[in-house]
């Protein structure tokens, strides 16, 4: 098992710079961890999924503030929201995060555990005036808290050769009725 910044990959060694569809060539370890961090912070908005009291999966958009060096993903929210009560009611505090960049064909899926954090120093570090849209009184907004999601499993998909080459490969597959090959990179990190 490879450990990097508190995250681990059980998939063994990887060949740098090589990404394919096959399990044998799956991007793992430090390369995958670094790529997940870049994608999560670049895409920014995610759908946070919890389970409600009837067992239904429910999602809502959230703006990512940071994926820190330990791999934790940070969000601001209010303590009295359904997302907080649902995530904390789950025995494992399990949540899902789904990041999507439709134009760039980049996707990230995170299965993790959520924890409410009331840390004034961390809140000050992560807060920016752009959040005033949701928190009228900034850090003085009653009930403002951080939601920290600690990943358990992360996966990502992105174009292997850029958008134009990927689009050309998909167009070719449409015309030839073949499955597009060598178009997407896939990475996985078990934390």
mmCIF file with all atom_site columns, C-alpha atoms in Angstrom:
data_model
loop_
_atom_site.group_PDB
_atom_site.id
_atom_site.type_symbol
_atom_site.label_atom_id
_atom_site.label_alt_id
_atom_site.label_comp_id
_atom_site.label_asym_id
_atom_site.label_entity_id
_atom_site.label_seq_id
_atom_site.pdbx_PDB_ins_code
_atom_site.Cartn_x
_atom_site.Cartn_y
_atom_site.Cartn_z
_atom_site.occupancy
_atom_site.B_iso_or_equiv
_atom_site.pdbx_formal_charge
_atom_site.auth_seq_id
_atom_site.auth_comp_id
_atom_site.auth_asym_id
_atom_site.auth_atom_id
_atom_site.pdbx_PDB_model_num
ATOM 1   C CA . UNK A 1 1   ? 0.000   0.000  0.000   1.00 0.00 ? 1   UNK A CA 1
ATOM 2   C CA . UNK A 1 2   ? 1.355   3.408  -1.006  1.00 0.00 ? 2   UNK A CA 1
ATOM 3   C CA . UNK A 1 3   ? 0.715   6.300  1.420   1.00 0.00 ? 3   UNK A CA 1
ATOM 4   C CA . UNK A 1 4   ? 0.818   9.939  0.287   1.00 0.00 ? 4   UNK A CA 1
ATOM 5   C CA . UNK A 1 5   ? -0.393  12.880 2.369   1.00 0.00 ? 5   UNK A CA 1
ATOM 6   C CA . UNK A 1 6   ? -2.584  10.595 4.465   1.00 0.00 ? 6   UNK A CA 1
ATOM 7   C CA . UNK A 1 7   ? -4.083  8.832  1.432   1.00 0.00 ? 7   UNK A CA 1
ATOM 8   C CA . UNK A 1 8   ? -3.227  5.328  0.331   1.00 0.00 ? 8   UNK A CA 1
ATOM 9   C CA . UNK A 1 9   ? -3.391  3.338  -2.874  1.00 0.00 ? 9   UNK A CA 1
ATOM 10  C CA . UNK A 1 10  ? -3.645  -0.443 -2.743  1.00 0.00 ? 10  UNK A CA 1
ATOM 11  C CA . UNK A 1 11  ? -3.247  -0.869 -6.496  1.00 0.00 ? 11  UNK A CA 1
ATOM 12  C CA . UNK A 1 12  ? 0.560   -1.142 -6.483  1.00 0.00 ? 12  UNK A CA 1
ATOM 13  C CA . UNK A 1 13  ? 3.195   0.662  -8.555  1.00 0.00 ? 13  UNK A CA 1
ATOM 14  C CA . UNK A 1 14  ? 2.336   2.761  -11.567 1.00 0.00 ? 14  UNK A CA 1
ATOM 15  C CA . UNK A 1 15  ? 4.170   3.768  -14.671 1.00 0.00 ? 15  UNK A CA 1
ATOM 16  C CA . UNK A 1 16  ? 4.383   7.601  -14.652 1.00 0.00 ? 16  UNK A CA 1
ATOM 17  C CA . UNK A 1 17  ? 2.427   9.355  -17.384 1.00 0.00 ? 17  UNK A CA 1
ATOM 18  C CA . UNK A 1 18  ? 0.564   6.254  -18.523 1.00 0.00 ? 18  UNK A CA 1
ATOM 19  C CA . UNK A 1 19  ? -3.242  6.044  -18.268 1.00 0.00 ? 19  UNK A CA 1
ATOM 20  C CA . UNK A 1 20  ? -5.585  3.582  -19.992 1.00 0.00 ? 20  UNK A CA 1
ATOM 21  C CA . UNK A 1 21  ? -8.969  1.914  -19.541 1.00 0.00 ? 21  UNK A CA 1
ATOM 22  C CA . UNK A 1 22  ? -7.592  -1.406 -18.294 1.00 0.00 ? 22  UNK A CA 1
ATOM 23  C CA . UNK A 1 23  ? -7.370  -2.204 -14.591 1.00 0.00 ? 23  UNK A CA 1
ATOM 24  C CA . UNK A 1 24  ? -3.710  -3.120 -15.012 1.00 0.00 ? 24  UNK A CA 1
ATOM 25  C CA . UNK A 1 25  ? -2.871  0.383  -16.251 1.00 0.00 ? 25  UNK A CA 1
ATOM 26  C CA . UNK A 1 26  ? -5.213  2.328  -13.966 1.00 0.00 ? 26  UNK A CA 1
ATOM 27  C CA . UNK A 1 27  ? -3.655  5.508  -12.547 1.00 0.00 ? 27  UNK A CA 1
ATOM 28  C CA . UNK A 1 28  ? -3.164  5.092  -8.809  1.00 0.00 ? 28  UNK A CA 1
ATOM 29  C CA . UNK A 1 29  ? -0.992  6.303  -5.952  1.00 0.00 ? 29  UNK A CA 1
ATOM 30  C CA . UNK A 1 30  ? 0.596   9.757  -5.790  1.00 0.00 ? 30  UNK A CA 1
ATOM 31  C CA . UNK A 1 31  ? -0.159  10.570 -9.444  1.00 0.00 ? 31  UNK A CA 1
ATOM 32  C CA . UNK A 1 32  ? -3.879  9.874  -8.979  1.00 0.00 ? 32  UNK A CA 1
ATOM 33  C CA . UNK A 1 33  ? -4.034  11.756 -5.666  1.00 0.00 ? 33  UNK A CA 1
ATOM 34  C CA . UNK A 1 34  ? -2.428  14.834 -7.227  1.00 0.00 ? 34  UNK A CA 1
ATOM 35  C CA . UNK A 1 35  ? -4.757  14.672 -10.222 1.00 0.00 ? 35  UNK A CA 1
ATOM 36  C CA . UNK A 1 36  ? -7.879  14.327 -8.051  1.00 0.00 ? 36  UNK A CA 1
ATOM 37  C CA . UNK A 1 37  ? -6.809  17.424 -6.067  1.00 0.00 ? 37  UNK A CA 1
ATOM 38  C CA . UNK A 1 38  ? -6.270  19.438 -9.265  1.00 0.00 ? 38  UNK A CA 1
ATOM 39  C CA . UNK A 1 39  ? -9.615  18.380 -10.733 1.00 0.00 ? 39  UNK A CA 1
ATOM 40  C CA . UNK A 1 40  ? -11.616 18.931 -7.529  1.00 0.00 ? 40  UNK A CA 1
ATOM 41  C CA . UNK A 1 41  ? -10.228 22.421 -6.998  1.00 0.00 ? 41  UNK A CA 1
ATOM 42  C CA . UNK A 1 42  ? -10.495 23.362 -10.689 1.00 0.00 ? 42  UNK A CA 1
ATOM 43  C CA . UNK A 1 43  ? -14.049 22.104 -11.262 1.00 0.00 ? 43  UNK A CA 1
ATOM 44  C CA . UNK A 1 44  ? -15.112 23.649 -7.897  1.00 0.00 ? 44  UNK A CA 1
ATOM 45  C CA . UNK A 1 45  ? -18.838 22.853 -7.838  1.00 0.00 ? 45  UNK A CA 1
ATOM 46  C CA . UNK A 1 46  ? -19.939 19.390 -6.827  1.00 0.00 ? 46  UNK A CA 1
ATOM 47  C CA . UNK A 1 47  ? -23.168 17.617 -6.036  1.00 0.00 ? 47  UNK A CA 1
ATOM 48  C CA . UNK A 1 48  ? -23.066 16.491 -2.398  1.00 0.00 ? 48  UNK A CA 1
ATOM 49  C CA . UNK A 1 49  ? -25.209 13.374 -1.933  1.00 0.00 ? 49  UNK A CA 1
ATOM 50  C CA . UNK A 1 50  ? -26.628 12.178 1.382   1.00 0.00 ? 50  UNK A CA 1
ATOM 51  C CA . UNK A 1 51  ? -29.379 9.744  2.385   1.00 0.00 ? 51  UNK A CA 1
ATOM 52  C CA . UNK A 1 52  ? -32.591 11.226 3.808   1.00 0.00 ? 52  UNK A CA 1
ATOM 53  C CA . UNK A 1 53  ? -34.703 9.746  6.638   1.00 0.00 ? 53  UNK A CA 1
ATOM 54  C CA . UNK A 1 54  ? -36.713 7.652  4.128   1.00 0.00 ? 54  UNK A CA 1
ATOM 55  C CA . UNK A 1 55  ? -33.538 6.192  2.615   1.00 0.00 ? 55  UNK A CA 1
ATOM 56  C CA . UNK A 1 56  ? -33.628 8.287  -0.560  1.00 0.00 ? 56  UNK A CA 1
ATOM 57  C CA . UNK A 1 57  ? -30.412 9.621  -2.053  1.00 0.00 ? 57  UNK A CA 1
ATOM 58  C CA . UNK A 1 58  ? -30.610 13.412 -2.254  1.00 0.00 ? 58  UNK A CA 1
ATOM 59  C CA . UNK A 1 59  ? -28.072 15.788 -3.784  1.00 0.00 ? 59  UNK A CA 1
ATOM 60  C CA . UNK A 1 60  ? -27.387 19.486 -3.731  1.00 0.00 ? 60  UNK A CA 1
ATOM 61  C CA . UNK A 1 61  ? -24.687 21.727 -5.249  1.00 0.00 ? 61  UNK A CA 1
ATOM 62  C CA . UNK A 1 62  ? -21.748 22.810 -3.103  1.00 0.00 ? 62  UNK A CA 1
ATOM 63  C CA . UNK A 1 63  ? -18.717 24.986 -3.798  1.00 0.00 ? 63  UNK A CA 1
ATOM 64  C CA . UNK A 1 64  ? -15.415 23.375 -2.857  1.00 0.00 ? 64  UNK A CA 1
ATOM 65  C CA . UNK A 1 65  ? -13.188 25.599 -0.760  1.00 0.00 ? 65  UNK A CA 1
ATOM 66  C CA . UNK A 1 66  ? -10.117 23.347 -0.653  1.00 0.00 ? 66  UNK A CA 1
ATOM 67  C CA . UNK A 1 67  ? -8.751  19.831 -0.882  1.00 0.00 ? 67  UNK A CA 1
ATOM 68  C CA . UNK A 1 68  ? -5.997  19.955 1.716   1.00 0.00 ? 68  UNK A CA 1
ATOM 69  C CA . UNK A 1 69  ? -2.719  18.066 1.966   1.00 0.00 ? 69  UNK A CA 1
ATOM 70  C CA . UNK A 1 70  ? -4.385  15.265 3.933   1.00 0.00 ? 70  UNK A CA 1
ATOM 71  C CA . UNK A 1 71  ? -6.965  14.823 1.174   1.00 0.00 ? 71  UNK A CA 1
ATOM 72  C CA . UNK A 1 72  ? -9.880  16.327 3.124   1.00 0.00 ? 72  UNK A CA 1
ATOM 73  C CA . UNK A 1 73  ? -12.331 18.366 1.035   1.00 0.00 ? 73  UNK A CA 1
ATOM 74  C CA . UNK A 1 74  ? -13.780 21.462 2.727   1.00 0.00 ? 74  UNK A CA 1
ATOM 75  C CA . UNK A 1 75  ? -17.125 23.277 2.299   1.00 0.00 ? 75  UNK A CA 1
ATOM 76  C CA . UNK A 1 76  ? -19.037 26.003 4.114   1.00 0.00 ? 76  UNK A CA 1
ATOM 77  C CA . UNK A 1 77  ? -22.653 25.412 5.127   1.00 0.00 ? 77  UNK A CA 1
ATOM 78  C CA . UNK A 1 78  ? -25.123 26.176 7.889   1.00 0.00 ? 78  UNK A CA 1
ATOM 79  C CA . UNK A 1 79  ? -25.437 23.797 10.836  1.00 0.00 ? 79  UNK A CA 1
ATOM 80  C CA . UNK A 1 80  ? -29.235 23.556 10.609  1.00 0.00 ? 80  UNK A CA 1
ATOM 81  C CA . UNK A 1 81  ? -29.411 22.244 7.036   1.00 0.00 ? 81  UNK A CA 1
ATOM 82  C CA . UNK A 1 82  ? -30.680 18.883 5.784   1.00 0.00 ? 82  UNK A CA 1
ATOM 83  C CA . UNK A 1 83  ? -27.234 18.055 4.365   1.00 0.00 ? 83  UNK A CA 1
ATOM 84  C CA . UNK A 1 84  ? -25.699 18.348 7.830   1.00 0.00 ? 84  UNK A CA 1
ATOM 85  C CA . UNK A 1 85  ? -28.409 16.421 9.665   1.00 0.00 ? 85  UNK A CA 1
ATOM 86  C CA . UNK A 1 86  ? -28.502 13.694 6.994   1.00 0.00 ? 86  UNK A CA 1
ATOM 87  C CA . UNK A 1 87  ? -24.741 13.253 6.850   1.00 0.00 ? 87  UNK A CA 1
ATOM 88  C CA . UNK A 1 88  ? -24.467 13.118 10.626  1.00 0.00 ? 88  UNK A CA 1
ATOM 89  C CA . UNK A 1 89  ? -27.466 10.762 11.017  1.00 0.00 ? 89  UNK A CA 1
ATOM 90  C CA . UNK A 1 90  ? -25.756 8.146  8.837   1.00 0.00 ? 90  UNK A CA 1
ATOM 91  C CA . UNK A 1 91  ? -23.827 5.764  11.141  1.00 0.00 ? 91  UNK A CA 1
ATOM 92  C CA . UNK A 1 92  ? -20.645 6.144  9.048   1.00 0.00 ? 92  UNK A CA 1
ATOM 93  C CA . UNK A 1 93  ? -21.380 9.770  8.015   1.00 0.00 ? 93  UNK A CA 1
ATOM 94  C CA . UNK A 1 94  ? -21.185 8.533  4.390   1.00 0.00 ? 94  UNK A CA 1
ATOM 95  C CA . UNK A 1 95  ? -21.616 11.064 1.581   1.00 0.00 ? 95  UNK A CA 1
ATOM 96  C CA . UNK A 1 96  ? -20.896 11.182 -2.125  1.00 0.00 ? 96  UNK A CA 1
ATOM 97  C CA . UNK A 1 97  ? -19.399 14.001 -4.175  1.00 0.00 ? 97  UNK A CA 1
ATOM 98  C CA . UNK A 1 98  ? -19.848 14.192 -7.954  1.00 0.00 ? 98  UNK A CA 1
ATOM 99  C CA . UNK A 1 99  ? -17.808 16.722 -9.917  1.00 0.00 ? 99  UNK A CA 1
ATOM 100 C CA . UNK A 1 100 ? -18.600 17.343 -13.587 1.00 0.00 ? 100 UNK A CA 1
ATOM 101 C CA . UNK A 1 101 ? -16.944 19.536 -16.190 1.00 0.00 ? 101 UNK A CA 1
ATOM 102 C CA . UNK A 1 102 ? -19.186 18.840 -19.184 1.00 0.00 ? 102 UNK A CA 1
ATOM 103 C CA . UNK A 1 103 ? -17.262 21.014 -21.648 1.00 0.00 ? 103 UNK A CA 1
ATOM 104 C CA . UNK A 1 104 ? -13.906 19.542 -20.667 1.00 0.00 ? 104 UNK A CA 1
ATOM 105 C CA . UNK A 1 105 ? -15.227 15.965 -20.329 1.00 0.00 ? 105 UNK A CA 1
ATOM 106 C CA . UNK A 1 106 ? -13.729 15.721 -16.836 1.00 0.00 ? 106 UNK A CA 1
ATOM 107 C CA . UNK A 1 107 ? -15.434 13.826 -14.027 1.00 0.00 ? 107 UNK A CA 1
ATOM 108 C CA . UNK A 1 108 ? -14.600 13.022 -10.388 1.00 0.00 ? 108 UNK A CA 1
ATOM 109 C CA . UNK A 1 109 ? -16.478 10.755 -7.995  1.00 0.00 ? 109 UNK A CA 1
ATOM 110 C CA . UNK A 1 110 ? -15.674 10.783 -4.273  1.00 0.00 ? 110 UNK A CA 1
ATOM 111 C CA . UNK A 1 111 ? -17.127 8.465  -1.630  1.00 0.00 ? 111 UNK A CA 1
ATOM 112 C CA . UNK A 1 112 ? -16.316 9.918  1.759   1.00 0.00 ? 112 UNK A CA 1
ATOM 113 C CA . UNK A 1 113 ? -17.223 10.594 5.346   1.00 0.00 ? 113 UNK A CA 1
ATOM 114 C CA . UNK A 1 114 ? -18.559 13.992 6.442   1.00 0.00 ? 114 UNK A CA 1
ATOM 115 C CA . UNK A 1 115 ? -17.829 15.785 9.679   1.00 0.00 ? 115 UNK A CA 1
ATOM 116 C CA . UNK A 1 116 ? -19.066 19.168 10.907  1.00 0.00 ? 116 UNK A CA 1
ATOM 117 C CA . UNK A 1 117 ? -16.128 21.360 11.965  1.00 0.00 ? 117 UNK A CA 1
ATOM 118 C CA . UNK A 1 118 ? -16.314 24.535 14.040  1.00 0.00 ? 118 UNK A CA 1
ATOM 119 C CA . UNK A 1 119 ? -12.759 25.852 13.774  1.00 0.00 ? 119 UNK A CA 1
ATOM 120 C CA . UNK A 1 120 ? -12.557 29.656 13.601  1.00 0.00 ? 120 UNK A CA 1
ATOM 121 C CA . UNK A 1 121 ? -8.988  29.671 12.255  1.00 0.00 ? 121 UNK A CA 1
ATOM 122 C CA . UNK A 1 122 ? -9.805  27.202 9.461   1.00 0.00 ? 122 UNK A CA 1
ATOM 123 C CA . UNK A 1 123 ? -12.973 29.128 8.617   1.00 0.00 ? 123 UNK A CA 1
ATOM 124 C CA . UNK A 1 124 ? -11.008 32.372 8.352   1.00 0.00 ? 124 UNK A CA 1
ATOM 125 C CA . UNK A 1 125 ? -8.410  30.648 6.152   1.00 0.00 ? 125 UNK A CA 1
ATOM 126 C CA . UNK A 1 126 ? -11.034 29.304 3.714   1.00 0.00 ? 126 UNK A CA 1
ATOM 127 C CA . UNK A 1 127 ? -13.589 32.108 3.639   1.00 0.00 ? 127 UNK A CA 1
ATOM 128 C CA . UNK A 1 128 ? -13.704 34.561 0.749   1.00 0.00 ? 128 UNK A CA 1
ATOM 129 C CA . UNK A 1 129 ? -16.070 37.476 -0.001  1.00 0.00 ? 129 UNK A CA 1
ATOM 130 C CA . UNK A 1 130 ? -17.609 35.495 -2.886  1.00 0.00 ? 130 UNK A CA 1
ATOM 131 C CA . UNK A 1 131 ? -19.364 33.396 -0.216  1.00 0.00 ? 131 UNK A CA 1
ATOM 132 C CA . UNK A 1 132 ? -21.280 36.448 1.013   1.00 0.00 ? 132 UNK A CA 1
ATOM 133 C CA . UNK A 1 133 ? -23.964 35.474 -1.529  1.00 0.00 ? 133 UNK A CA 1
ATOM 134 C CA . UNK A 1 134 ? -24.911 32.559 0.760   1.00 0.00 ? 134 UNK A CA 1
ATOM 135 C CA . UNK A 1 135 ? -23.700 33.891 4.110   1.00 0.00 ? 135 UNK A CA 1
ATOM 136 C CA . UNK A 1 136 ? -25.023 37.445 4.433   1.00 0.00 ? 136 UNK A CA 1
ATOM 137 C CA . UNK A 1 137 ? -22.973 38.283 7.523   1.00 0.00 ? 137 UNK A CA 1
ATOM 138 C CA . UNK A 1 138 ? -19.848 36.459 6.387   1.00 0.00 ? 138 UNK A CA 1
ATOM 139 C CA . UNK A 1 139 ? -18.140 34.516 9.146   1.00 0.00 ? 139 UNK A CA 1
ATOM 140 C CA . UNK A 1 140 ? -20.517 36.176 11.629  1.00 0.00 ? 140 UNK A CA 1
ATOM 141 C CA . UNK A 1 141 ? -23.530 34.448 10.020  1.00 0.00 ? 141 UNK A CA 1
ATOM 142 C CA . UNK A 1 142 ? -25.333 32.521 12.782  1.00 0.00 ? 142 UNK A CA 1
ATOM 143 C CA . UNK A 1 143 ? -24.833 28.769 12.404  1.00 0.00 ? 143 UNK A CA 1
ATOM 144 C CA . UNK A 1 144 ? -22.049 28.908 9.794   1.00 0.00 ? 144 UNK A CA 1
ATOM 145 C CA . UNK A 1 145 ? -19.863 25.798 9.951   1.00 0.00 ? 145 UNK A CA 1
ATOM 146 C CA . UNK A 1 146 ? -17.425 23.847 7.842   1.00 0.00 ? 146 UNK A CA 1
ATOM 147 C CA . UNK A 1 147 ? -18.259 20.465 6.393   1.00 0.00 ? 147 UNK A CA 1
ATOM 148 C CA . UNK A 1 148 ? -15.147 18.332 5.977   1.00 0.00 ? 148 UNK A CA 1
ATOM 149 C CA . UNK A 1 149 ? -15.395 15.319 3.682   1.00 0.00 ? 149 UNK A CA 1
ATOM 150 C CA . UNK A 1 150 ? -12.644 12.769 4.174   1.00 0.00 ? 150 UNK A CA 1
ATOM 151 C CA . UNK A 1 151 ? -12.417 10.645 1.011   1.00 0.00 ? 151 UNK A CA 1
ATOM 152 C CA . UNK A 1 152 ? -12.579 6.867  1.250   1.00 0.00 ? 152 UNK A CA 1
ATOM 153 C CA . UNK A 1 153 ? -12.581 6.152  -2.490  1.00 0.00 ? 153 UNK A CA 1
ATOM 154 C CA . UNK A 1 154 ? -11.957 8.557  -5.399  1.00 0.00 ? 154 UNK A CA 1
ATOM 155 C CA . UNK A 1 155 ? -12.179 8.004  -9.143  1.00 0.00 ? 155 UNK A CA 1
ATOM 156 C CA . UNK A 1 156 ? -11.677 10.362 -12.065 1.00 0.00 ? 156 UNK A CA 1
ATOM 157 C CA . UNK A 1 157 ? -12.071 10.318 -15.815 1.00 0.00 ? 157 UNK A CA 1
ATOM 158 C CA . UNK A 1 158 ? -10.704 12.869 -18.277 1.00 0.00 ? 158 UNK A CA 1
ATOM 159 C CA . UNK A 1 159 ? -9.672  13.060 -21.931 1.00 0.00 ? 159 UNK A CA 1
ATOM 160 C CA . UNK A 1 160 ? -6.402  11.311 -22.550 1.00 0.00 ? 160 UNK A CA 1
ATOM 161 C CA . UNK A 1 161 ? -5.338  13.548 -25.446 1.00 0.00 ? 161 UNK A CA 1
ATOM 162 C CA . UNK A 1 162 ? -7.301  16.770 -25.012 1.00 0.00 ? 162 UNK A CA 1
ATOM 163 C CA . UNK A 1 163 ? -10.814 17.745 -26.055 1.00 0.00 ? 163 UNK A CA 1
ATOM 164 C CA . UNK A 1 164 ? -10.282 17.920 -29.822 1.00 0.00 ? 164 UNK A CA 1
ATOM 165 C CA . UNK A 1 165 ? -8.608  14.530 -30.133 1.00 0.00 ? 165 UNK A CA 1
ATOM 166 C CA . UNK A 1 166 ? -11.249 12.998 -27.861 1.00 0.00 ? 166 UNK A CA 1
ATOM 167 C CA . UNK A 1 167 ? -14.056 14.521 -29.927 1.00 0.00 ? 167 UNK A CA 1
ATOM 168 C CA . UNK A 1 168 ? -12.437 13.244 -33.131 1.00 0.00 ? 168 UNK A CA 1
ATOM 169 C CA . UNK A 1 169 ? -12.130 9.757  -31.625 1.00 0.00 ? 169 UNK A CA 1
ATOM 170 C CA . UNK A 1 170 ? -15.784 9.766  -30.617 1.00 0.00 ? 170 UNK A CA 1
ATOM 171 C CA . UNK A 1 171 ? -16.854 11.015 -34.049 1.00 0.00 ? 171 UNK A CA 1
ATOM 172 C CA . UNK A 1 172 ? -14.786 8.257  -35.697 1.00 0.00 ? 172 UNK A CA 1
ATOM 173 C CA . UNK A 1 173 ? -16.454 5.679  -33.439 1.00 0.00 ? 173 UNK A CA 1
ATOM 174 C CA . UNK A 1 174 ? -19.877 7.020  -34.388 1.00 0.00 ? 174 UNK A CA 1
ATOM 175 C CA . UNK A 1 175 ? -19.122 6.678  -38.109 1.00 0.00 ? 175 UNK A CA 1
ATOM 176 C CA . UNK A 1 176 ? -17.395 3.286  -37.881 1.00 0.00 ? 176 UNK A CA 1
ATOM 177 C CA . UNK A 1 177 ? -19.798 1.944  -35.210 1.00 0.00 ? 177 UNK A CA 1
ATOM 178 C CA . UNK A 1 178 ? -16.761 0.902  -33.168 1.00 0.00 ? 178 UNK A CA 1
ATOM 179 C CA . UNK A 1 179 ? -16.211 1.544  -29.493 1.00 0.00 ? 179 UNK A CA 1
ATOM 180 C CA . UNK A 1 180 ? -13.942 4.548  -29.020 1.00 0.00 ? 180 UNK A CA 1
ATOM 181 C CA . UNK A 1 181 ? -10.632 3.406  -27.647 1.00 0.00 ? 181 UNK A CA 1
ATOM 182 C CA . UNK A 1 182 ? -7.846  5.310  -26.008 1.00 0.00 ? 182 UNK A CA 1
ATOM 183 C CA . UNK A 1 183 ? -9.985  8.423  -25.429 1.00 0.00 ? 183 UNK A CA 1
ATOM 184 C CA . UNK A 1 184 ? -10.353 8.660  -21.644 1.00 0.00 ? 184 UNK A CA 1
ATOM 185 C CA . UNK A 1 185 ? -7.908  8.384  -18.751 1.00 0.00 ? 185 UNK A CA 1
ATOM 186 C CA . UNK A 1 186 ? -9.198  6.782  -15.579 1.00 0.00 ? 186 UNK A CA 1
ATOM 187 C CA . UNK A 1 187 ? -7.702  6.954  -12.114 1.00 0.00 ? 187 UNK A CA 1
ATOM 188 C CA . UNK A 1 188 ? -8.613  5.480  -8.738  1.00 0.00 ? 188 UNK A CA 1
ATOM 189 C CA . UNK A 1 189 ? -7.437  6.139  -5.195  1.00 0.00 ? 189 UNK A CA 1
ATOM 190 C CA . UNK A 1 190 ? -8.448  4.097  -2.156  1.00 0.00 ? 190 UNK A CA 1
ATOM 191 C CA . UNK A 1 191 ? -7.915  6.231  0.901   1.00 0.00 ? 191 UNK A CA 1
#
